[in-house]
XYZ file of C-alpha atoms in Angstrom:
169
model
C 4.860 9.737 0.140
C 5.746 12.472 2.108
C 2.871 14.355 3.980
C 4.097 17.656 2.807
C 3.836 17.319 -0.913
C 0.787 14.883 -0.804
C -3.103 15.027 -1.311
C -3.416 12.112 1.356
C -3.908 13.699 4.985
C -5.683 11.492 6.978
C -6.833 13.657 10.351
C -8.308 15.777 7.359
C -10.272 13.041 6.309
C -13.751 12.560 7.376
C -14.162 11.305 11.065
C -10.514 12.520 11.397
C -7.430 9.897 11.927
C -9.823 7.612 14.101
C -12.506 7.848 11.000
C -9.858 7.076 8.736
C -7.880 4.043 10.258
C -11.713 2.255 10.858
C -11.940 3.179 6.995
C -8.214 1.574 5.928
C -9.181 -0.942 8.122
C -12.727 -1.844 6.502
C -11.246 -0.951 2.789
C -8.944 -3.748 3.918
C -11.184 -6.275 4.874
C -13.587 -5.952 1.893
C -10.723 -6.128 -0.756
C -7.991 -8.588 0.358
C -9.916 -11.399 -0.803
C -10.037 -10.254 -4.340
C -6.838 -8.647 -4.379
C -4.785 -11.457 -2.820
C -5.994 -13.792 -5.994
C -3.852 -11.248 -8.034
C -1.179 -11.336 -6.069
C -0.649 -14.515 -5.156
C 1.384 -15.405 -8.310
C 3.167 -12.855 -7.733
C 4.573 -13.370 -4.028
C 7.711 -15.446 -3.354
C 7.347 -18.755 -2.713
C 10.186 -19.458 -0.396
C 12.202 -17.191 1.714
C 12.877 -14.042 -0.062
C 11.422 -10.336 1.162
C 7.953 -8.240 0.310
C 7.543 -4.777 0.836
C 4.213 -2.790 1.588
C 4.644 0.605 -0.009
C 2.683 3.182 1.959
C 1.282 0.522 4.213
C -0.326 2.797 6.249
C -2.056 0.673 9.338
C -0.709 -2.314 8.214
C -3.778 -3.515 7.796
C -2.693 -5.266 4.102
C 0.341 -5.781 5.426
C -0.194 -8.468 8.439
C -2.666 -9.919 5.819
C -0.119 -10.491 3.619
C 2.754 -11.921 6.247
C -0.349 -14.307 6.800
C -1.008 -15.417 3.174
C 2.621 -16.100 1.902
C 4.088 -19.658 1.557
C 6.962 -19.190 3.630
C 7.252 -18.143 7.095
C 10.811 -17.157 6.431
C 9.947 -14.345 4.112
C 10.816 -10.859 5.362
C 7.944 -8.659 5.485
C 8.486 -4.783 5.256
C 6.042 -1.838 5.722
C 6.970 1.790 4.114
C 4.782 4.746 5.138
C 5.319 8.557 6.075
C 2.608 8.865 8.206
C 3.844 8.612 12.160
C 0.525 8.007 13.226
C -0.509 5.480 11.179
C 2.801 3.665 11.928
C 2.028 3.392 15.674
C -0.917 2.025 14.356
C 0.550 -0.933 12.083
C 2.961 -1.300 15.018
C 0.467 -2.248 17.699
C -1.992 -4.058 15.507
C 0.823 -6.557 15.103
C 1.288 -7.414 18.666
C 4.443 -8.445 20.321
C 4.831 -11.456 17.740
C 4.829 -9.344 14.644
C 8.035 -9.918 12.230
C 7.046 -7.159 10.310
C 9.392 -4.497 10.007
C 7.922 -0.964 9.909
C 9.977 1.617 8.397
C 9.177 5.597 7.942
C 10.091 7.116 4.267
C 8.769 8.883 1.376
C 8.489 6.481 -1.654
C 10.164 8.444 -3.273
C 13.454 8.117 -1.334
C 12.115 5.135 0.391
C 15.212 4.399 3.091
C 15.794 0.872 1.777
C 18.537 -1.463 -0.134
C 18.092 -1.596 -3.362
C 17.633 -4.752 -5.405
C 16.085 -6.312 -2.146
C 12.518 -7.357 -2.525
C 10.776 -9.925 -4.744
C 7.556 -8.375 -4.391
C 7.236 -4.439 -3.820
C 3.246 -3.938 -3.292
C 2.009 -0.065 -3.644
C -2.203 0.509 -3.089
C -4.137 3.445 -3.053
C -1.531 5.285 -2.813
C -0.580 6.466 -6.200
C -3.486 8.863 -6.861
C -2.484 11.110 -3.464
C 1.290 11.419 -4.977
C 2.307 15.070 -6.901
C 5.141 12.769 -8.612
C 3.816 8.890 -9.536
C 6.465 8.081 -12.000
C 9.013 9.493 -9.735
C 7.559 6.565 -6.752
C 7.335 4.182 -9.137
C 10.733 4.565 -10.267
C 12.112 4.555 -6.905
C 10.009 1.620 -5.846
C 11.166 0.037 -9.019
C 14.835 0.472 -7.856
C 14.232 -1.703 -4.856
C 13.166 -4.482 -6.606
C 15.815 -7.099 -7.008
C 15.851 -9.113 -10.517
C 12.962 -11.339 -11.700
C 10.976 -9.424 -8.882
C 7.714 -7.606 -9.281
C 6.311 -4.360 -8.451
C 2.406 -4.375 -8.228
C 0.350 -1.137 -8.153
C -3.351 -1.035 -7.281
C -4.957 2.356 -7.760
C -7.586 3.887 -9.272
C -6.970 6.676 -12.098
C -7.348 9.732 -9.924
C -7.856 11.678 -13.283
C -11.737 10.037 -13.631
C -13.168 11.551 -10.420
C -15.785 13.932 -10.720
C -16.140 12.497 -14.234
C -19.398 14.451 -15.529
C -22.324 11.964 -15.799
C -23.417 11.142 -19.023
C -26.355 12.479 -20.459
C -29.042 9.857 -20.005
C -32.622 11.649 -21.180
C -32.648 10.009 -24.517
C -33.019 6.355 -22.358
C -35.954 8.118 -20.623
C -39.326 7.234 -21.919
């Protein structure tokens, strides 16, 4: 995603870039369990390569290097955001294999055909162009791979409540 054209800012978010990294961090935390159940059948067993798509702290990112089968499989983190980067950089520590790279996910600076699993979260609803990113990300998928997208539909927020009086008593 690239900071210009997206909703996503995060030193505009509350408490600011430190507010929002305890926030990715937390979010992370709360929903791996669940979320790894998913996509466990859908990592690589042996060897291959998974890609984070707008990783941001990294913070699903070392929890997936931890939860896949095989040491041996590359692990790659895509993000635009410098900041959060240095972040996912230095959380790993000096015996992180994860490689951190900066694009857009749009023009994500990667081979094509590469990964087996291309992982994008939260990240769809802050894009002007989703189908555009998910083509791209598509692209870098290599055959019999996956590409797994966990959002919400941005279009549902600040959905009106419903009129409940006729439930009152």
């Amino acid at each position: 995603m690239s900071a210009a054209e997206g909703s996503y800012r995060p030193q505009a978010e509350l408490g600011g870039v430190d507010g929002e990294i305890r926030r990715l961090e937390t979010q992370a935390a709360l929903s791996w369990t669940h979320e790894w159940r998913v996509l466990a059948d859908l990592a690589p067993t042996s060897g291959g390569a998974v890609l984070d798509a707008g990783c941001g702290t990294g913070a699903i990112t070392r929890r997936l290097r931890a939860a896949l089968a095989d040491p041996a499989t590359a692990v790659t983190g895509l993000d635009a955001d410098d900041r959060l980067l240095d972040v996912a950089r230095a959380a790993g520590g000096a015996n992180d294999d994860i490689r951190y790279v900066r694009g857009d996910l749009t023009e994500p600076p990667l081979p094509a055909a590469h990964f087996d699993l291309v992982l994008s979260r939260y990240v769809f609803q802050h894009l002007p162009d989703p189908t555009a990113a998910a083509r791209s990300l598509a692209a870098l998928v290599r055959p019999g791979g996956r590409l797994a997208v966990i959002d919400v539909d941005a279009g549902l927020w600040g959905y009106a409540d419903p009129d409940l009086s006729a439930l009152s008593a």
